[in-house]
mmCIF file of C-alpha atoms in Angstrom:
data_model
loop_
_atom_site.group_PDB
_atom_site.id
_atom_site.type_symbol
_atom_site.label_atom_id
_atom_site.label_comp_id
_atom_site.label_asym_id
_atom_site.label_seq_id
_atom_site.Cartn_x
_atom_site.Cartn_y
_atom_site.Cartn_z
ATOM 1 C CA ILE A 4 91.983 130.537 95.876
ATOM 2 C CA ALA A 5 88.749 130.928 97.795
ATOM 3 C CA ASN A 6 85.969 132.936 96.198
ATOM 4 C CA GLU A 7 84.002 135.588 98.056
ATOM 5 C CA LYS A 8 81.235 133.217 99.151
ATOM 6 C CA GLU A 9 83.753 130.739 100.550
ATOM 7 C CA LEU A 10 85.784 133.239 102.583
ATOM 8 C CA PRO A 11 83.754 133.012 105.823
ATOM 9 C CA GLN A 12 84.080 129.230 105.742
ATOM 10 C CA LEU A 13 87.821 129.496 105.114
ATOM 11 C CA GLU A 14 88.285 132.008 107.928
ATOM 12 C CA THR A 15 86.463 129.737 110.383
ATOM 13 C CA TYR A 16 88.525 126.740 109.304
ATOM 14 C CA LEU A 17 91.825 128.604 109.685
ATOM 15 C CA ARG A 18 90.862 129.859 113.137
ATOM 16 C CA LYS A 19 90.038 126.331 114.292
ATOM 17 C CA LEU A 20 93.166 124.868 112.725
ATOM 18 C CA TYR A 21 95.801 127.363 113.845
ATOM 19 C CA SER A 22 94.396 128.981 116.971
ATOM 20 C CA LYS A 23 95.192 125.711 118.761
ATOM 21 C CA GLN A 24 98.849 126.658 118.417
ATOM 22 C CA ILE A 25 98.284 129.701 120.633
ATOM 23 C CA ASN A 26 97.845 128.943 124.310
ATOM 24 C CA THR A 27 97.827 132.626 125.196
ATOM 25 C CA ILE A 28 98.170 135.714 123.045
ATOM 26 C CA ASP A 29 101.613 137.110 123.810
ATOM 27 C CA LEU A 30 102.736 140.290 122.056
ATOM 28 C CA ALA A 31 105.843 140.840 124.146
ATOM 29 C CA PRO A 32 109.371 140.325 122.782
ATOM 30 C CA LEU A 33 110.510 136.698 122.810
ATOM 31 C CA THR A 34 113.648 137.324 124.835
ATOM 32 C CA GLY A 35 116.374 134.817 124.046
ATOM 33 C CA ALA A 36 114.294 133.036 121.408
ATOM 34 C CA ALA A 37 115.794 131.846 118.133
ATOM 35 C CA SER A 38 115.069 133.962 115.056
ATOM 36 C CA ALA A 39 113.041 131.088 113.592
ATOM 37 C CA GLN A 40 110.731 131.141 116.605
ATOM 38 C CA VAL A 41 110.266 134.897 116.339
ATOM 39 C CA PHE A 42 109.498 134.595 112.631
ATOM 40 C CA ARG A 43 107.078 131.728 113.250
ATOM 41 C CA ARG A 44 105.032 133.766 115.726
ATOM 42 C CA GLN A 45 105.031 136.807 113.458
ATOM 43 C CA THR A 46 103.828 134.728 110.495
ATOM 44 C CA LEU A 47 101.203 132.865 112.527
ATOM 45 C CA TYR A 48 99.828 136.030 114.108
ATOM 46 C CA GLY A 49 99.765 137.775 110.732
ATOM 47 C CA MET A 50 97.731 134.996 109.158
ATOM 48 C CA LEU A 51 95.324 134.756 112.096
ATOM 49 C CA ALA A 52 94.866 138.526 112.301
ATOM 50 C CA HIS A 53 94.465 139.340 108.612
ATOM 51 C CA THR A 54 93.338 136.148 106.857
ATOM 52 C CA ALA A 55 91.474 134.229 109.569
ATOM 53 C CA LYS A 56 90.397 137.445 111.328
ATOM 54 C CA MET A 57 90.673 135.901 114.792
ATOM 55 C CA PRO A 58 88.664 138.304 117.007
ATOM 56 C CA GLU A 59 90.700 137.830 120.191
ATOM 57 C CA LEU A 60 94.005 138.446 118.443
ATOM 58 C CA ARG A 61 92.716 141.453 116.530
ATOM 59 C CA ALA A 62 91.377 142.950 119.756
ATOM 60 C CA ALA A 63 94.743 142.458 121.479
ATOM 61 C CA LEU A 64 96.628 143.976 118.546
ATOM 62 C CA LYS A 65 94.269 146.957 118.395
ATOM 63 C CA THR A 66 94.661 147.601 122.108
ATOM 64 C CA ALA A 67 98.446 147.365 121.850
ATOM 65 C CA GLY A 68 98.600 149.483 118.698
ATOM 66 C CA SER A 69 96.421 152.219 120.178
ATOM 67 C CA ALA A 70 98.527 152.307 123.342
ATOM 68 C CA TRP A 71 101.773 152.363 121.344
ATOM 69 C CA LEU A 72 100.571 155.357 119.331
ATOM 70 C CA LYS A 73 99.853 157.278 122.531
ATOM 71 C CA ASP A 74 103.086 156.261 124.271
ATOM 72 C CA PRO A 75 105.405 153.509 122.979
ATOM 73 C CA LYS A 76 106.804 153.046 126.488
ATOM 74 C CA SER A 77 103.364 152.262 127.921
ATOM 75 C CA VAL A 78 103.063 148.885 126.224
ATOM 76 C CA THR A 79 105.331 145.848 125.936
ATOM 77 C CA LEU A 80 105.128 145.100 122.231
ATOM 78 C CA ALA A 81 107.669 143.111 120.206
ATOM 79 C CA PRO A 82 109.278 145.237 117.451
ATOM 80 C CA GLU A 83 108.309 142.745 114.739
ATOM 81 C CA LEU A 84 104.638 143.039 115.764
ATOM 82 C CA ILE A 85 104.381 146.843 115.886
ATOM 83 C CA GLY A 86 103.578 147.254 112.185
ATOM 84 C CA MET A 87 100.970 144.489 112.419
ATOM 85 C CA ALA A 88 99.405 146.103 115.496
ATOM 86 C CA LEU A 89 99.228 149.489 113.767
ATOM 87 C CA GLY A 90 97.682 147.830 110.718
ATOM 88 C CA VAL A 91 94.877 146.256 112.733
ATOM 89 C CA THR A 92 94.436 149.517 114.647
ATOM 90 C CA THR A 93 94.006 151.348 111.332
ATOM 91 C CA GLN A 94 91.465 148.826 110.070
ATOM 92 C CA GLU A 95 89.462 148.894 113.284
ATOM 93 C CA GLY A 96 89.927 152.555 114.196
ATOM 94 C CA GLY A 97 89.302 154.030 110.764
ATOM 95 C CA GLU A 98 89.895 157.646 109.812
ATOM 96 C CA PRO A 99 91.204 159.040 113.141
ATOM 97 C CA VAL A 100 93.982 156.444 113.291
ATOM 98 C CA LEU A 101 94.773 156.829 109.594
ATOM 99 C CA ASN A 102 95.013 160.604 109.945
ATOM 100 C CA GLU A 103 97.435 160.214 112.863
ATOM 101 C CA LEU A 104 99.727 157.946 110.835
ATOM 102 C CA LEU A 105 99.527 160.168 107.762
ATOM 103 C CA GLN A 106 100.553 163.138 109.870
ATOM 104 C CA ARG A 107 103.477 161.365 111.521
ATOM 105 C CA LEU A 108 105.070 159.637 108.541
ATOM 106 C CA PRO A 109 106.467 162.599 106.536
ATOM 107 C CA SER A 110 108.078 164.357 109.493
ATOM 108 C CA GLU A 111 109.544 161.298 111.235
ATOM 109 C CA LYS A 112 113.357 161.152 111.165
ATOM 110 C CA VAL A 113 113.852 157.593 112.430
ATOM 111 C CA GLY A 114 113.681 155.071 109.594
ATOM 112 C CA GLN A 115 112.275 152.230 111.693
ATOM 113 C CA LEU A 116 109.430 154.393 112.966
ATOM 114 C CA ARG A 117 108.642 155.482 109.414
ATOM 115 C CA SER A 118 108.413 151.803 108.505
ATOM 116 C CA TYR A 119 105.932 151.178 111.325
ATOM 117 C CA TYR A 120 103.741 154.106 110.290
ATOM 118 C CA LEU A 121 103.844 153.010 106.661
ATOM 119 C CA SER A 122 102.760 149.473 107.626
ATOM 120 C CA GLY A 123 99.774 150.896 109.436
ATOM 121 C CA ILE A 124 98.749 153.008 106.454
ATOM 122 C CA LEU A 125 99.180 150.164 103.962
ATOM 123 C CA ALA A 126 96.799 147.984 105.984
ATOM 124 C CA LEU A 127 93.905 150.281 105.020
ATOM 125 C CA ARG A 128 90.988 148.387 103.486
ATOM 126 C CA ASP A 129 88.341 151.120 103.272
ATOM 127 C CA PRO A 130 88.335 152.577 99.737
ATOM 128 C CA ALA A 131 86.421 155.616 100.963
ATOM 129 C CA LEU A 132 89.530 156.652 102.926
ATOM 130 C CA LEU A 133 91.991 156.300 100.044
ATOM 131 C CA PRO A 134 91.704 159.996 99.095
ATOM 132 C CA ARG A 135 93.275 160.788 102.469
ATOM 133 C CA VAL A 136 96.275 158.697 101.410
ATOM 134 C CA HIS A 137 96.298 160.235 97.925
ATOM 135 C CA ALA A 138 96.647 163.676 99.493
ATOM 136 C CA LEU A 139 99.956 162.579 101.008
ATOM 137 C CA TYR A 140 101.600 161.693 97.680
ATOM 138 C CA SER A 141 102.710 165.229 96.949
ATOM 139 C CA ASN A 142 104.482 165.644 100.287
ATOM 140 C CA PRO A 143 108.164 166.343 99.512
ATOM 141 C CA ASN A 144 109.304 164.509 102.655
ATOM 142 C CA LEU A 145 108.107 161.134 101.410
ATOM 143 C CA ARG A 146 110.836 158.803 100.183
ATOM 144 C CA VAL A 147 110.604 157.144 96.762
ATOM 145 C CA ASN A 148 110.165 153.651 98.194
ATOM 146 C CA GLU A 149 107.372 154.917 100.440
ATOM 147 C CA LYS A 150 105.607 156.570 97.526
ATOM 148 C CA MET A 151 105.810 153.401 95.450
ATOM 149 C CA ALA A 152 104.370 151.347 98.305
ATOM 150 C CA LEU A 153 101.549 153.830 98.803
ATOM 151 C CA TYR A 154 100.819 153.884 95.068
ATOM 152 C CA PHE A 155 100.806 150.157 94.416
ATOM 153 C CA SER A 156 100.117 148.191 97.615
ATOM 154 C CA PRO A 157 96.390 149.068 97.571
ATOM 155 C CA LEU A 158 96.218 147.313 94.181
ATOM 156 C CA ASN A 159 96.934 144.017 95.968
ATOM 157 C CA GLN A 160 93.772 144.173 98.068
ATOM 158 C CA LYS A 161 90.362 143.395 96.623
ATOM 159 C CA GLU A 162 88.682 146.094 98.743
ATOM 160 C CA THR A 163 90.846 148.948 97.440
ATOM 161 C CA ARG A 164 91.910 147.616 94.021
ATOM 162 C CA ASN A 165 89.356 149.310 91.760
ATOM 163 C CA THR A 166 89.623 152.717 93.421
ATOM 164 C CA GLN A 167 93.420 152.639 93.412
ATOM 165 C CA PHE A 168 93.608 151.371 89.822
ATOM 166 C CA ASP A 169 91.562 154.369 88.705
ATOM 167 C CA TYR A 170 93.863 156.702 90.625
ATOM 168 C CA VAL A 171 97.102 155.154 89.409
ATOM 169 C CA THR A 172 96.029 155.158 85.770
ATOM 170 C CA GLN A 173 94.884 158.772 86.009
ATOM 171 C CA HIS A 174 98.216 159.854 87.531
ATOM 172 C CA TRP A 175 100.531 157.522 85.610
ATOM 173 C CA ASP A 176 102.825 160.222 84.247
ATOM 174 C CA GLU A 177 103.351 161.651 87.737
ATOM 175 C CA ILE A 178 104.234 158.204 89.105
ATOM 176 C CA VAL A 179 106.697 157.446 86.305
ATOM 177 C CA ALA A 180 108.343 160.833 86.806
ATOM 178 C CA VAL A 181 109.097 160.026 90.452
ATOM 179 C CA LEU A 182 111.237 157.004 89.551
ATOM 180 C CA PRO A 183 114.890 157.000 88.495
ATOM 181 C CA PRO A 184 115.443 156.632 84.721
ATOM 182 C CA GLY A 185 114.686 153.110 83.532
ATOM 183 C CA SER A 186 113.005 151.990 86.756
ATOM 184 C CA ALA A 187 109.463 152.413 85.444
ATOM 185 C CA SER A 188 109.813 149.447 83.086
ATOM 186 C CA GLY A 189 108.769 147.050 85.867
ATOM 187 C CA LEU A 190 105.549 148.843 86.794
ATOM 188 C CA PRO A 191 103.207 146.772 84.581
ATOM 189 C CA GLN A 192 103.761 143.758 86.839
ATOM 190 C CA SER A 193 101.781 145.642 89.487
ATOM 191 C CA PHE A 194 98.692 145.012 87.351
ATOM 192 C CA GLY A 195 98.860 141.200 87.577
ATOM 193 C CA PHE A 196 95.338 140.848 88.961
ATOM 194 C CA CYS A 197 93.802 137.377 89.198
ATOM 195 C CA ASP A 198 90.552 138.886 87.967
ATOM 196 C CA ALA A 199 89.354 138.358 84.406
ATOM 197 C CA SER A 200 87.081 141.402 84.568
ATOM 198 C CA MET A 201 90.087 143.687 85.148
ATOM 199 C CA GLN A 202 92.264 142.492 82.277
ATOM 200 C CA PRO A 203 90.577 144.403 79.424
ATOM 201 C CA LYS A 204 91.091 147.626 81.396
ATOM 202 C CA VAL A 205 94.709 146.735 82.132
ATOM 203 C CA GLU A 206 95.530 145.802 78.543
ATOM 204 C CA ALA A 207 93.880 148.911 77.128
ATOM 205 C CA PHE A 208 95.731 151.163 79.555
ATOM 206 C CA LEU A 209 99.155 149.605 79.012
ATOM 207 C CA ALA A 210 98.722 149.680 75.242
ATOM 208 C CA ALA A 211 98.249 153.444 75.437
ATOM 209 C CA HIS A 212 100.930 154.063 78.079
ATOM 210 C CA ARG A 213 104.022 152.122 77.095
ATOM 211 C CA VAL A 214 107.205 152.676 79.089
ATOM 212 C CA SER A 215 110.649 152.113 77.625
ATOM 213 C CA GLY A 216 111.786 148.535 78.294
ATOM 214 C CA ASP A 217 108.439 147.309 79.632
ATOM 215 C CA ASP A 218 108.090 144.317 77.248
ATOM 216 C CA MET A 219 109.366 141.775 79.776
ATOM 217 C CA SER A 220 107.291 143.199 82.605
ATOM 218 C CA ILE A 221 104.114 143.033 80.519
ATOM 219 C CA ALA A 222 104.890 139.471 79.459
ATOM 220 C CA LEU A 223 105.451 138.399 83.071
ATOM 221 C CA MET A 224 102.229 140.114 84.139
ATOM 222 C CA ARG A 225 100.248 138.281 81.457
ATOM 223 C CA GLU A 226 101.825 134.948 82.368
ATOM 224 C CA SER A 227 101.010 135.460 86.045
ATOM 225 C CA VAL A 228 97.406 136.376 85.306
ATOM 226 C CA SER A 229 96.955 133.483 82.890
ATOM 227 C CA SER A 230 98.309 130.956 85.393
ATOM 228 C CA CYS A 231 96.180 132.281 88.223
ATOM 229 C CA LEU A 232 92.969 132.339 86.161
ATOM 230 C CA ALA A 233 93.669 128.793 84.950
ATOM 231 C CA LEU A 234 94.096 127.670 88.558
ATOM 232 C CA LYS A 235 90.843 129.365 89.503
ATOM 233 C CA ALA A 236 89.006 127.642 86.662
ATOM 234 C CA ALA A 237 90.360 124.220 87.609
ATOM 235 C CA GLN A 238 89.742 124.610 91.325
ATOM 236 C CA LYS A 239 86.902 122.655 92.884
ATOM 237 C CA PRO A 240 84.549 124.189 95.477
ATOM 238 C CA LEU A 241 86.062 124.519 98.929
ATOM 239 C CA GLN A 242 85.537 121.378 100.990
ATOM 240 C CA ILE A 243 86.505 121.536 104.654
#
């Protein structure tokens, strides 16, 4: 688990290590390829684009994502890479791209296209733009699974975690009300942050906002946090 100071070193190392596996950046469908090969490329590109932040790959994905948004037929882009391309396009393009995706998602009838738009929105890393996403929550055309992803996925990213935690805790009753009866008991696991500074806030909030049947979820969250913090404490400085 690299700390903030070590991230640039880790990114450089990953680019050197894995970029050798890419002779050319190819975003087109792998016609006739085995599913394992398709999955391998998707996983490799995802790591290089989001973790290693490989400039050439991100540029290619942004170009493809921007073109796809204007006209899907104008670009040859593998279906399994569309969400990734839209995610990078959102990160690089900022508010105009985000606004486009936020406008398209609620009215889209095709489930696969909704999934692509949602992937692009969930890739957001700028906390200043989260209020634009928050404004979408009340749209009646959003599906429950989409709302849950929009509520809780930003908690998984260090850039958006604090802002989204404040929002989620302030609107907890609204979130619980959206879910079918009994489903809210698993929500505390969403607060399993590997961050000691966040745990007092999490514990205080959950103590005051218990949900029926949440004992197991809280216990699992605490176990996950404890294990992760112990690993962090035992980990030596990054040596590459």
